[in-house]
PDB file of N, CA and C in Angstrom:
ATOM      1  N   MET A   1       0.940  -1.170  -0.150  1.00 50.00           N
ATOM      2  CA  MET A   1      -0.475   0.235   0.265  1.00 50.00           C
ATOM      3  C   MET A   1       0.690   1.037   0.385  1.00 50.00           C
ATOM      4  N   ARG A   2       1.895   0.831   1.014  1.00 52.00           N
ATOM      5  CA  ARG A   2       3.027   2.491   0.953  1.00 52.00           C
ATOM      6  C   ARG A   2       3.410   2.590  -0.074  1.00 52.00           C
ATOM      7  N   GLY A   3       3.684   1.272  -0.864  1.00 52.00           N
ATOM      8  CA  GLY A   3       4.628   1.595  -2.446  1.00 52.00           C
ATOM      9  C   GLY A   3       3.424   2.327  -3.292  1.00 52.00           C
ATOM     10  N   ALA A   4       2.278   2.051  -3.447  1.00 50.00           N
ATOM     11  CA  ALA A   4       1.662   2.451  -4.006  1.00 50.00           C
ATOM     12  C   ALA A   4       0.981   3.801  -3.999  1.00 50.00           C
ATOM     13  N   ILE A   5       1.246   4.645  -2.945  1.00 50.00           N
ATOM     14  CA  ILE A   5       1.063   5.748  -2.328  1.00 50.00           C
ATOM     15  C   ILE A   5       2.453   7.086  -2.380  1.00 50.00           C
ATOM     16  N   LEU A   6       3.536   6.201  -2.893  1.00 46.00           N
ATOM     17  CA  LEU A   6       4.796   6.812  -3.289  1.00 46.00           C
ATOM     18  C   LEU A   6       4.740   7.176  -4.708  1.00 46.00           C
ATOM     19  N   ALA A   7       4.154   6.193  -5.262  1.00 48.00           N
ATOM     20  CA  ALA A   7       4.039   5.949  -6.666  1.00 48.00           C
ATOM     21  C   ALA A   7       2.919   7.222  -7.346  1.00 48.00           C
ATOM     22  N   VAL A   8       2.127   7.657  -6.581  1.00 50.00           N
ATOM     23  CA  VAL A   8       0.902   8.728  -6.989  1.00 50.00           C
ATOM     24  C   VAL A   8       1.534   9.787  -6.376  1.00 50.00           C
ATOM     25  N   ALA A   9       2.535  10.005  -5.647  1.00 51.00           N
ATOM     26  CA  ALA A   9       3.051  10.808  -5.123  1.00 51.00           C
ATOM     27  C   ALA A   9       4.375  11.316  -5.315  1.00 51.00           C
ATOM     28  N   PRO A  10       4.915  11.286  -6.529  1.00 53.00           N
ATOM     29  CA  PRO A  10       6.539  11.501  -6.796  1.00 53.00           C
ATOM     30  C   PRO A  10       7.062  12.725  -6.051  1.00 53.00           C
ATOM     31  N   GLN A  11       8.200  12.329  -5.586  1.00 60.00           N
ATOM     32  CA  GLN A  11       9.562  12.814  -4.815  1.00 60.00           C
ATOM     33  C   GLN A  11       9.416  14.118  -5.254  1.00 60.00           C
ATOM     34  N   SER A  12       9.403  15.267  -4.679  1.00 57.00           N
ATOM     35  CA  SER A  12       9.764  17.024  -4.818  1.00 57.00           C
ATOM     36  C   SER A  12      11.494  17.046  -5.436  1.00 57.00           C
ATOM     37  N   SER A  13      11.458  17.903  -5.677  1.00 59.00           N
ATOM     38  CA  SER A  13      13.055  18.292  -6.379  1.00 59.00           C
ATOM     39  C   SER A  13      13.583  19.050  -5.195  1.00 59.00           C
ATOM     40  N   ARG A  14      12.580  19.963  -4.167  1.00 57.00           N
ATOM     41  CA  ARG A  14      13.313  20.771  -3.334  1.00 57.00           C
ATOM     42  C   ARG A  14      13.827  19.447  -2.267  1.00 57.00           C
ATOM     43  N   PRO A  15      14.784  20.503  -1.778  1.00 54.00           N
ATOM     44  CA  PRO A  15      15.227  19.898  -0.182  1.00 54.00           C
ATOM     45  C   PRO A  15      14.456  20.000   0.765  1.00 54.00           C
ATOM     46  N   PRO A  16      14.232  18.878   1.841  1.00 53.00           N
ATOM     47  CA  PRO A  16      13.353  18.871   3.193  1.00 53.00           C
ATOM     48  C   PRO A  16      13.826  20.015   3.560  1.00 53.00           C
ATOM     49  N   LEU A  17      12.932  20.534   4.630  1.00 52.00           N
ATOM     50  CA  LEU A  17      12.910  22.118   5.324  1.00 52.00           C
ATOM     51  C   LEU A  17      13.474  21.524   6.558  1.00 52.00           C
ATOM     52  N   SER A  18      14.743  22.509   6.795  1.00 53.00           N
ATOM     53  CA  SER A  18      14.829  22.170   8.161  1.00 53.00           C
ATOM     54  C   SER A  18      14.443  23.103   9.436  1.00 53.00           C
ATOM     55  N   ALA A  19      15.054  22.905  10.401  1.00 52.00           N
ATOM     56  CA  ALA A  19      14.235  23.631  11.549  1.00 52.00           C
ATOM     57  C   ALA A  19      14.722  25.134  11.608  1.00 52.00           C
ATOM     58  N   GLU A  20      15.817  25.438  11.093  1.00 51.00           N
ATOM     59  CA  GLU A  20      16.147  27.045  10.762  1.00 51.00           C
ATOM     60  C   GLU A  20      15.233  27.223   9.746  1.00 51.00           C
ATOM     61  N   TRP A  21      14.790  27.022   8.631  1.00 49.00           N
ATOM     62  CA  TRP A  21      14.011  27.258   8.024  1.00 49.00           C
ATOM     63  C   TRP A  21      12.700  27.316   8.106  1.00 49.00           C
ATOM     64  N   CYS A  22      12.198  26.833   8.895  1.00 52.00           N
ATOM     65  CA  CYS A  22      10.743  26.636   9.838  1.00 52.00           C
ATOM     66  C   CYS A  22      10.564  27.890  10.679  1.00 52.00           C
ATOM     67  N   ARG A  23      12.036  27.865  11.255  1.00 53.00           N
ATOM     68  CA  ARG A  23      11.859  29.681  11.972  1.00 53.00           C
ATOM     69  C   ARG A  23      12.063  30.445  11.257  1.00 53.00           C
ATOM     70  N   SER A  24      12.182  30.126  10.126  1.00 51.00           N
ATOM     71  CA  SER A  24      12.601  31.618   9.177  1.00 51.00           C
ATOM     72  C   SER A  24      11.122  32.112   9.043  1.00 51.00           C
ATOM     73  N   GLY A  25      10.165  31.562   9.056  1.00 53.00           N
ATOM     74  CA  GLY A  25       8.706  31.353   8.460  1.00 53.00           C
ATOM     75  C   GLY A  25       8.618  31.675   7.050  1.00 53.00           C
ATOM     76  N   VAL A  26       9.368  31.465   6.397  1.00 51.00           N
ATOM     77  CA  VAL A  26       9.566  31.389   4.679  1.00 51.00           C
ATOM     78  C   VAL A  26       9.557  29.822   4.449  1.00 51.00           C
ATOM     79  N   ARG A  27       8.673  29.433   3.540  1.00 55.00           N
ATOM     80  CA  ARG A  27       9.494  28.006   3.450  1.00 55.00           C
ATOM     81  C   ARG A  27       9.849  28.139   2.067  1.00 55.00           C
ATOM     82  N   GLY A  28      11.043  27.239   2.074  1.00 54.00           N
ATOM     83  CA  GLY A  28      11.685  26.868   0.745  1.00 54.00           C
ATOM     84  C   GLY A  28      13.284  28.041   1.041  1.00 54.00           C
ATOM     85  N   GLN A  29      13.196  29.139   1.812  1.00 57.00           N
ATOM     86  CA  GLN A  29      14.319  29.902   1.708  1.00 57.00           C
ATOM     87  C   GLN A  29      15.033  29.950   3.204  1.00 57.00           C
ATOM     88  N   ALA A  30      16.229  29.719   2.836  1.00 58.00           N
ATOM     89  CA  ALA A  30      17.129  30.161   4.425  1.00 58.00           C
ATOM     90  C   ALA A  30      17.217  31.108   4.858  1.00 58.00           C
ATOM     91  N   PRO A  31      17.052  31.801   5.937  1.00 54.00           N
ATOM     92  CA  PRO A  31      17.294  32.762   6.127  1.00 54.00           C
ATOM     93  C   PRO A  31      18.826  33.132   5.838  1.00 54.00           C
ATOM     94  N   ARG A  32      19.078  34.760   5.428  1.00 59.00           N
ATOM     95  CA  ARG A  32      20.559  34.959   5.209  1.00 59.00           C
ATOM     96  C   ARG A  32      20.903  35.819   6.707  1.00 59.00           C
ATOM     97  N   PRO A  33      22.347  35.778   7.068  1.00 59.00           N
ATOM     98  CA  PRO A  33      22.444  36.476   7.834  1.00 59.00           C
ATOM     99  C   PRO A  33      22.622  38.313   7.567  1.00 59.00           C
ATOM    100  N   GLY A  34      22.170  38.638   8.616  1.00 59.00           N
ATOM    101  CA  GLY A  34      21.613  40.486   8.385  1.00 59.00           C
ATOM    102  C   GLY A  34      20.566  40.573   8.188  1.00 59.00           C
ATOM    103  N   SER A  35      19.487  39.740   7.822  1.00 56.00           N
ATOM    104  CA  SER A  35      18.279  39.888   6.899  1.00 56.00           C
ATOM    105  C   SER A  35      17.452  39.901   8.303  1.00 56.00           C
ATOM    106  N   ALA A  36      16.368  40.547   7.818  1.00 57.00           N
ATOM    107  CA  ALA A  36      15.062  40.250   9.107  1.00 57.00           C
ATOM    108  C   ALA A  36      14.307  39.242   9.430  1.00 57.00           C
ATOM    109  N   TYR A  37      14.816  38.297   9.357  1.00 55.00           N
ATOM    110  CA  TYR A  37      14.569  36.788   9.729  1.00 55.00           C
ATOM    111  C   TYR A  37      14.715  36.890  11.254  1.00 55.00           C
ATOM    112  N   PRO A  38      14.420  36.333  12.471  1.00 57.00           N
ATOM    113  CA  PRO A  38      15.016  35.983  13.531  1.00 57.00           C
ATOM    114  C   PRO A  38      16.447  35.537  13.467  1.00 57.00           C
ATOM    115  N   GLN A  39      17.508  35.598  14.089  1.00 57.00           N
ATOM    116  CA  GLN A  39      18.512  34.713  13.894  1.00 57.00           C
ATOM    117  C   GLN A  39      18.588  33.920  15.373  1.00 57.00           C
ATOM    118  N   PRO A  40      19.032  32.959  15.920  1.00 59.00           N
ATOM    119  CA  PRO A  40      18.867  32.396  16.753  1.00 59.00           C
ATOM    120  C   PRO A  40      20.382  32.970  17.582  1.00 59.00           C
ATOM    121  N   HIS A  41      20.535  32.861  18.716  1.00 59.00           N
ATOM    122  CA  HIS A  41      21.522  33.682  19.499  1.00 59.00           C
ATOM    123  C   HIS A  41      22.903  32.830  19.347  1.00 59.00           C
ATOM    124  N   SER A  42      24.223  33.458  19.429  1.00 61.00           N
ATOM    125  CA  SER A  42      25.088  31.869  19.568  1.00 61.00           C
ATOM    126  C   SER A  42      25.405  32.353  20.710  1.00 61.00           C
ATOM    127  N   ALA A  43      26.788  31.632  21.417  1.00 61.00           N
ATOM    128  CA  ALA A  43      26.776  31.111  22.902  1.00 61.00           C
ATOM    129  C   ALA A  43      27.732  32.325  23.335  1.00 61.00           C
ATOM    130  N   ASP A  44      28.474  32.807  22.302  1.00 68.00           N
ATOM    131  CA  ASP A  44      29.036  34.294  22.561  1.00 68.00           C
ATOM    132  C   ASP A  44      28.762  35.840  23.014  1.00 68.00           C
ATOM    133  N   SER A  45      27.055  35.671  22.509  1.00 68.00           N
ATOM    134  CA  SER A  45      26.259  36.898  22.226  1.00 68.00           C
ATOM    135  C   SER A  45      25.214  36.711  23.364  1.00 68.00           C
ATOM    136  N   PRO A  46      25.080  37.271  24.198  1.00 69.00           N
ATOM    137  CA  PRO A  46      23.830  36.876  24.977  1.00 69.00           C
ATOM    138  C   PRO A  46      22.889  37.549  24.529  1.00 69.00           C
ATOM    139  N   PRO A  47      21.163  36.782  24.148  1.00 70.00           N
ATOM    140  CA  PRO A  47      19.885  37.366  24.110  1.00 70.00           C
ATOM    141  C   PRO A  47      19.917  39.180  24.165  1.00 70.00           C
ATOM    142  N   ARG A  48      19.493  40.343  23.698  1.00 71.00           N
ATOM    143  CA  ARG A  48      19.522  41.460  24.131  1.00 71.00           C
ATOM    144  C   ARG A  48      18.000  41.024  24.937  1.00 71.00           C
ATOM    145  N   PRO A  49      18.104  42.294  26.169  1.00 70.00           N
ATOM    146  CA  PRO A  49      16.676  42.187  26.963  1.00 70.00           C
ATOM    147  C   PRO A  49      15.782  43.371  26.500  1.00 70.00           C
ATOM    148  N   ARG A  50      14.505  42.437  26.701  1.00 68.00           N
ATOM    149  CA  ARG A  50      13.459  43.644  25.740  1.00 68.00           C
ATOM    150  C   ARG A  50      13.701  44.976  26.511  1.00 68.00           C
ATOM    151  N   ARG A  51      13.117  45.999  25.833  1.00 65.00           N
ATOM    152  CA  ARG A  51      13.007  47.022  26.448  1.00 65.00           C
ATOM    153  C   ARG A  51      11.589  47.500  27.237  1.00 65.00           C
ATOM    154  N   ARG A  52      11.709  47.933  28.331  1.00 62.00           N
ATOM    155  CA  ARG A  52      10.422  48.343  28.817  1.00 62.00           C
ATOM    156  C   ARG A  52       9.458  49.601  27.952  1.00 62.00           C
ATOM    157  N   THR A  53       8.468  49.667  27.988  1.00 66.00           N
ATOM    158  CA  THR A  53       8.248  50.803  27.456  1.00 66.00           C
ATOM    159  C   THR A  53       6.989  51.405  28.544  1.00 66.00           C
ATOM    160  N   GLY A  54       6.914  50.855  29.999  1.00 68.00           N
ATOM    161  CA  GLY A  54       6.286  52.040  30.343  1.00 68.00           C
ATOM    162  C   GLY A  54       4.976  52.066  30.546  1.00 68.00           C
ATOM    163  N   TRP A  55       4.315  50.947  30.094  1.00 71.00           N
ATOM    164  CA  TRP A  55       2.751  50.521  29.558  1.00 71.00           C
ATOM    165  C   TRP A  55       1.846  50.651  31.316  1.00 71.00           C
ATOM    166  N   ARG A  56       2.466  50.109  32.276  1.00 72.00           N
ATOM    167  CA  ARG A  56       1.742  50.400  33.685  1.00 72.00           C
ATOM    168  C   ARG A  56       1.735  52.093  33.714  1.00 72.00           C
ATOM    169  N   ASP A  57       2.503  52.721  33.395  1.00 74.00           N
ATOM    170  CA  ASP A  57       2.425  54.035  33.991  1.00 74.00           C
ATOM    171  C   ASP A  57       1.680  55.000  32.713  1.00 74.00           C
ATOM    172  N   ALA A  58       0.931  54.417  31.869  1.00 77.00           N
ATOM    173  CA  ALA A  58       0.177  55.260  30.602  1.00 77.00           C
ATOM    174  C   ALA A  58      -0.912  55.538  30.818  1.00 77.00           C
ATOM    175  N   PRO A  59      -1.769  56.350  30.816  1.00 78.00           N
ATOM    176  CA  PRO A  59      -2.725  56.770  31.086  1.00 78.00           C
ATOM    177  C   PRO A  59      -3.892  56.029  30.735  1.00 78.00           C
ATOM    178  N   ALA A  60      -3.946  54.924  29.668  1.00 83.00           N
ATOM    179  CA  ALA A  60      -5.077  53.865  29.487  1.00 83.00           C
ATOM    180  C   ALA A  60      -5.037  52.988  30.255  1.00 83.00           C
ATOM    181  N   SER A  61      -3.719  52.406  30.763  1.00 86.00           N
ATOM    182  CA  SER A  61      -3.526  51.271  32.027  1.00 86.00           C
ATOM    183  C   SER A  61      -4.624  51.261  33.167  1.00 86.00           C
ATOM    184  N   ALA A  62      -4.921  53.138  33.253  1.00 85.00           N
ATOM    185  CA  ALA A  62      -5.337  52.870  35.081  1.00 85.00           C
ATOM    186  C   ALA A  62      -7.198  52.818  34.386  1.00 85.00           C
ATOM    187  N   ASP A  63      -7.170  53.509  33.167  1.00 88.00           N
ATOM    188  CA  ASP A  63      -8.539  53.212  32.650  1.00 88.00           C
ATOM    189  C   ASP A  63      -9.144  51.457  32.436  1.00 88.00           C
ATOM    190  N   ALA A  64      -7.956  50.922  32.061  1.00 90.00           N
ATOM    191  CA  ALA A  64      -8.092  49.448  31.766  1.00 90.00           C
ATOM    192  C   ALA A  64      -8.517  49.132  33.243  1.00 90.00           C
ATOM    193  N   ARG A  65      -7.599  49.486  34.177  1.00 90.00           N
ATOM    194  CA  ARG A  65      -7.920  48.908  35.128  1.00 90.00           C
ATOM    195  C   ARG A  65      -9.056  48.774  36.053  1.00 90.00           C
ATOM    196  N   LEU A  66      -9.481  50.254  35.875  1.00 92.00           N
ATOM    197  CA  LEU A  66     -10.657  50.465  36.141  1.00 92.00           C
ATOM    198  C   LEU A  66     -12.056  49.747  35.797  1.00 92.00           C
ATOM    199  N   LYS A  67     -11.881  49.515  34.344  1.00 94.00           N
ATOM    200  CA  LYS A  67     -12.762  48.511  33.616  1.00 94.00           C
ATOM    201  C   LYS A  67     -13.021  47.340  33.931  1.00 94.00           C
ATOM    202  N   ILE A  68     -11.528  46.558  34.426  1.00 94.00           N
ATOM    203  CA  ILE A  68     -11.255  45.286  34.609  1.00 94.00           C
ATOM    204  C   ILE A  68     -12.038  45.265  36.276  1.00 94.00           C
ATOM    205  N   ASP A  69     -11.743  46.084  36.690  1.00 95.00           N
ATOM    206  CA  ASP A  69     -12.603  45.885  38.289  1.00 95.00           C
ATOM    207  C   ASP A  69     -14.229  45.752  38.177  1.00 95.00           C
ATOM    208  N   LEU A  70     -14.606  47.075  37.345  1.00 96.00           N
ATOM    209  CA  LEU A  70     -16.069  47.011  37.190  1.00 96.00           C
ATOM    210  C   LEU A  70     -16.726  45.935  36.311  1.00 96.00           C
ATOM    211  N   VAL A  71     -15.934  45.251  35.564  1.00 96.00           N
ATOM    212  CA  VAL A  71     -16.341  43.798  34.802  1.00 96.00           C
ATOM    213  C   VAL A  71     -16.606  42.794  36.050  1.00 96.00           C
ATOM    214  N   ARG A  72     -15.425  42.778  36.834  1.00 95.00           N
ATOM    215  CA  ARG A  72     -15.024  41.855  38.083  1.00 95.00           C
ATOM    216  C   ARG A  72     -16.565  41.952  39.248  1.00 95.00           C
ATOM    217  N   ASP A  73     -16.834  42.914  39.444  1.00 95.00           N
ATOM    218  CA  ASP A  73     -18.157  43.559  39.905  1.00 95.00           C
ATOM    219  C   ASP A  73     -19.001  43.223  39.500  1.00 95.00           C
ATOM    220  N   HIS A  74     -19.311  43.475  38.505  1.00 96.00           N
ATOM    221  CA  HIS A  74     -20.659  42.861  37.404  1.00 96.00           C
ATOM    222  C   HIS A  74     -20.404  41.645  38.047  1.00 96.00           C
ATOM    223  N   LEU A  75     -19.509  40.363  37.784  1.00 95.00           N
ATOM    224  CA  LEU A  75     -19.619  39.215  37.572  1.00 95.00           C
ATOM    225  C   LEU A  75     -20.050  38.644  38.989  1.00 95.00           C
ATOM    226  N   ALA A  76     -19.469  39.482  39.831  1.00 95.00           N
ATOM    227  CA  ALA A  76     -19.687  39.047  41.344  1.00 95.00           C
ATOM    228  C   ALA A  76     -21.169  39.312  41.436  1.00 95.00           C
ATOM    229  N   GLY A  77     -21.723  40.194  41.077  1.00 96.00           N
ATOM    230  CA  GLY A  77     -23.089  40.416  41.342  1.00 96.00           C
ATOM    231  C   GLY A  77     -24.217  39.219  40.612  1.00 96.00           C
ATOM    232  N   LYS A  78     -23.650  38.934  39.603  1.00 96.00           N
ATOM    233  CA  LYS A  78     -24.409  37.788  38.716  1.00 96.00           C
ATOM    234  C   LYS A  78     -24.385  36.216  39.596  1.00 96.00           C
ATOM    235  N   GLU A  79     -23.259  36.147  40.137  1.00 96.00           N
ATOM    236  CA  GLU A  79     -22.785  35.068  41.031  1.00 96.00           C
ATOM    237  C   GLU A  79     -23.667  35.238  42.029  1.00 96.00           C
ATOM    238  N   MET A  80     -24.099  36.214  42.736  1.00 96.00           N
ATOM    239  CA  MET A  80     -24.925  36.063  43.581  1.00 96.00           C
ATOM    240  C   MET A  80     -26.172  36.542  43.622  1.00 96.00           C
ATOM    241  N   GLU A  81     -26.862  36.826  42.295  1.00 97.00           N
ATOM    242  CA  GLU A  81     -27.788  36.366  42.060  1.00 97.00           C
ATOM    243  C   GLU A  81     -27.928  35.424  41.397  1.00 97.00           C
ATOM    244  N   ILE A  82     -26.908  34.623  41.237  1.00 96.00           N
ATOM    245  CA  ILE A  82     -27.338  33.020  40.891  1.00 96.00           C
ATOM    246  C   ILE A  82     -27.907  32.116  41.834  1.00 96.00           C
ATOM    247  N   GLY A  83     -26.571  32.709  43.264  1.00 96.00           N
ATOM    248  CA  GLY A  83     -26.963  32.020  44.242  1.00 96.00           C
ATOM    249  C   GLY A  83     -28.392  32.378  45.324  1.00 96.00           C
ATOM    250  N   ARG A  84     -28.310  33.550  44.658  1.00 96.00           N
ATOM    251  CA  ARG A  84     -30.355  33.779  45.673  1.00 96.00           C
ATOM    252  C   ARG A  84     -30.948  32.921  44.934  1.00 96.00           C
ATOM    253  N   PHE A  85     -30.770  32.738  43.734  1.00 97.00           N
ATOM    254  CA  PHE A  85     -31.995  31.904  42.630  1.00 97.00           C
ATOM    255  C   PHE A  85     -31.732  30.825  43.573  1.00 97.00           C
ATOM    256  N   TYR A  86     -30.850  30.150  43.550  1.00 97.00           N
ATOM    257  CA  TYR A  86     -30.777  28.795  44.284  1.00 97.00           C
ATOM    258  C   TYR A  86     -31.038  28.534  45.302  1.00 97.00           C
ATOM    259  N   GLN A  87     -30.931  29.588  46.355  1.00 96.00           N
ATOM    260  CA  GLN A  87     -31.308  29.966  47.874  1.00 96.00           C
ATOM    261  C   GLN A  87     -33.369  29.679  47.842  1.00 96.00           C
ATOM    262  N   ARG A  88     -33.722  30.293  46.894  1.00 96.00           N
ATOM    263  CA  ARG A  88     -34.977  30.422  46.563  1.00 96.00           C
ATOM    264  C   ARG A  88     -35.299  29.156  46.635  1.00 96.00           C
ATOM    265  N   ARG A  89     -35.105  28.280  46.175  1.00 97.00           N
ATOM    266  CA  ARG A  89     -35.735  26.937  45.383  1.00 97.00           C
ATOM    267  C   ARG A  89     -34.731  25.964  47.014  1.00 97.00           C
ATOM    268  N   ALA A  90     -34.221  26.177  47.380  1.00 95.00           N
ATOM    269  CA  ALA A  90     -33.494  25.138  48.601  1.00 95.00           C
ATOM    270  C   ALA A  90     -32.957  24.097  48.150  1.00 95.00           C
ATOM    271  N   GLN A  91     -31.458  24.505  47.185  1.00 96.00           N
ATOM    272  CA  GLN A  91     -30.873  23.777  46.644  1.00 96.00           C
ATOM    273  C   GLN A  91     -29.338  25.013  47.317  1.00 96.00           C
ATOM    274  N   TRP A  92     -29.445  24.245  48.477  1.00 96.00           N
ATOM    275  CA  TRP A  92     -27.839  24.853  50.080  1.00 96.00           C
ATOM    276  C   TRP A  92     -26.946  24.934  49.229  1.00 96.00           C
ATOM    277  N   LEU A  93     -26.694  23.710  48.426  1.00 96.00           N
ATOM    278  CA  LEU A  93     -25.249  23.205  48.099  1.00 96.00           C
ATOM    279  C   LEU A  93     -25.230  24.319  46.947  1.00 96.00           C
ATOM    280  N   ALA A  94     -25.597  24.325  46.102  1.00 96.00           N
ATOM    281  CA  ALA A  94     -25.466  24.910  44.896  1.00 96.00           C
ATOM    282  C   ALA A  94     -24.987  26.486  45.427  1.00 96.00           C
ATOM    283  N   ALA A  95     -26.170  27.433  46.432  1.00 96.00           N
ATOM    284  CA  ALA A  95     -26.269  28.582  46.459  1.00 96.00           C
ATOM    285  C   ALA A  95     -24.555  29.094  47.216  1.00 96.00           C
ATOM    286  N   SER A  96     -24.345  28.029  48.026  1.00 95.00           N
ATOM    287  CA  SER A  96     -23.368  27.891  49.049  1.00 95.00           C
ATOM    288  C   SER A  96     -22.268  28.201  48.401  1.00 95.00           C
ATOM    289  N   VAL A  97     -21.920  27.191  47.195  1.00 95.00           N
ATOM    290  CA  VAL A  97     -20.899  27.347  46.212  1.00 95.00           C
ATOM    291  C   VAL A  97     -20.595  28.529  45.784  1.00 95.00           C
ATOM    292  N   ARG A  98     -21.981  29.368  45.001  1.00 95.00           N
ATOM    293  CA  ARG A  98     -21.660  30.459  44.536  1.00 95.00           C
ATOM    294  C   ARG A  98     -21.452  31.380  45.282  1.00 95.00           C
ATOM    295  N   PHE A  99     -22.080  31.609  46.342  1.00 96.00           N
ATOM    296  CA  PHE A  99     -21.355  32.963  47.531  1.00 96.00           C
ATOM    297  C   PHE A  99     -19.830  32.316  47.658  1.00 96.00           C
ATOM    298  N   ARG A 100     -19.691  31.437  48.056  1.00 95.00           N
ATOM    299  CA  ARG A 100     -18.084  30.726  48.310  1.00 95.00           C
ATOM    300  C   ARG A 100     -17.295  31.370  47.310  1.00 95.00           C
ATOM    301  N   ASN A 101     -17.602  31.583  45.917  1.00 93.00           N
ATOM    302  CA  ASN A 101     -17.299  32.417  44.712  1.00 93.00           C
ATOM    303  C   ASN A 101     -16.812  33.504  44.500  1.00 93.00           C
ATOM    304  N   VAL A 102     -17.510  34.004  45.059  1.00 94.00           N
ATOM    305  CA  VAL A 102     -17.698  35.654  45.007  1.00 94.00           C
ATOM    306  C   VAL A 102     -16.830  36.057  46.331  1.00 94.00           C
ATOM    307  N   VAL A 103     -16.907  35.453  47.320  1.00 93.00           N
ATOM    308  CA  VAL A 103     -16.075  35.536  48.367  1.00 93.00           C
ATOM    309  C   VAL A 103     -14.494  35.607  48.353  1.00 93.00           C
ATOM    310  N   GLN A 104     -14.345  34.346  47.498  1.00 92.00           N
ATOM    311  CA  GLN A 104     -13.148  33.903  47.197  1.00 92.00           C
ATOM    312  C   GLN A 104     -12.254  34.788  46.335  1.00 92.00           C
ATOM    313  N   GLN A 105     -12.765  35.058  44.959  1.00 85.00           N
ATOM    314  CA  GLN A 105     -12.263  35.990  43.942  1.00 85.00           C
ATOM    315  C   GLN A 105     -12.760  37.528  44.234  1.00 85.00           C
TER     316      GLN A 105
END
């Protein structure tokens, strides 16, 4: 069976892809030194540290933190509502699990 599949799909004239070619993101082309493709770090040159951009101090980050807090508060309110629903139906275990989630988170 295997021979029949190979007979239908002839061998490619291109060489197989190596790990270095796959890392470059371009199939069939090896990365050139000094090109825009990422090069692996050699043993004598340590990797460059990433530059901090100060996103925590940006004005948008304070707004994002406020919105995250608002969303968490909204979700906690929904959990409490579901817990009260279970409480009205005398499903005490389900209600206590919902209430415990609100307190722990």
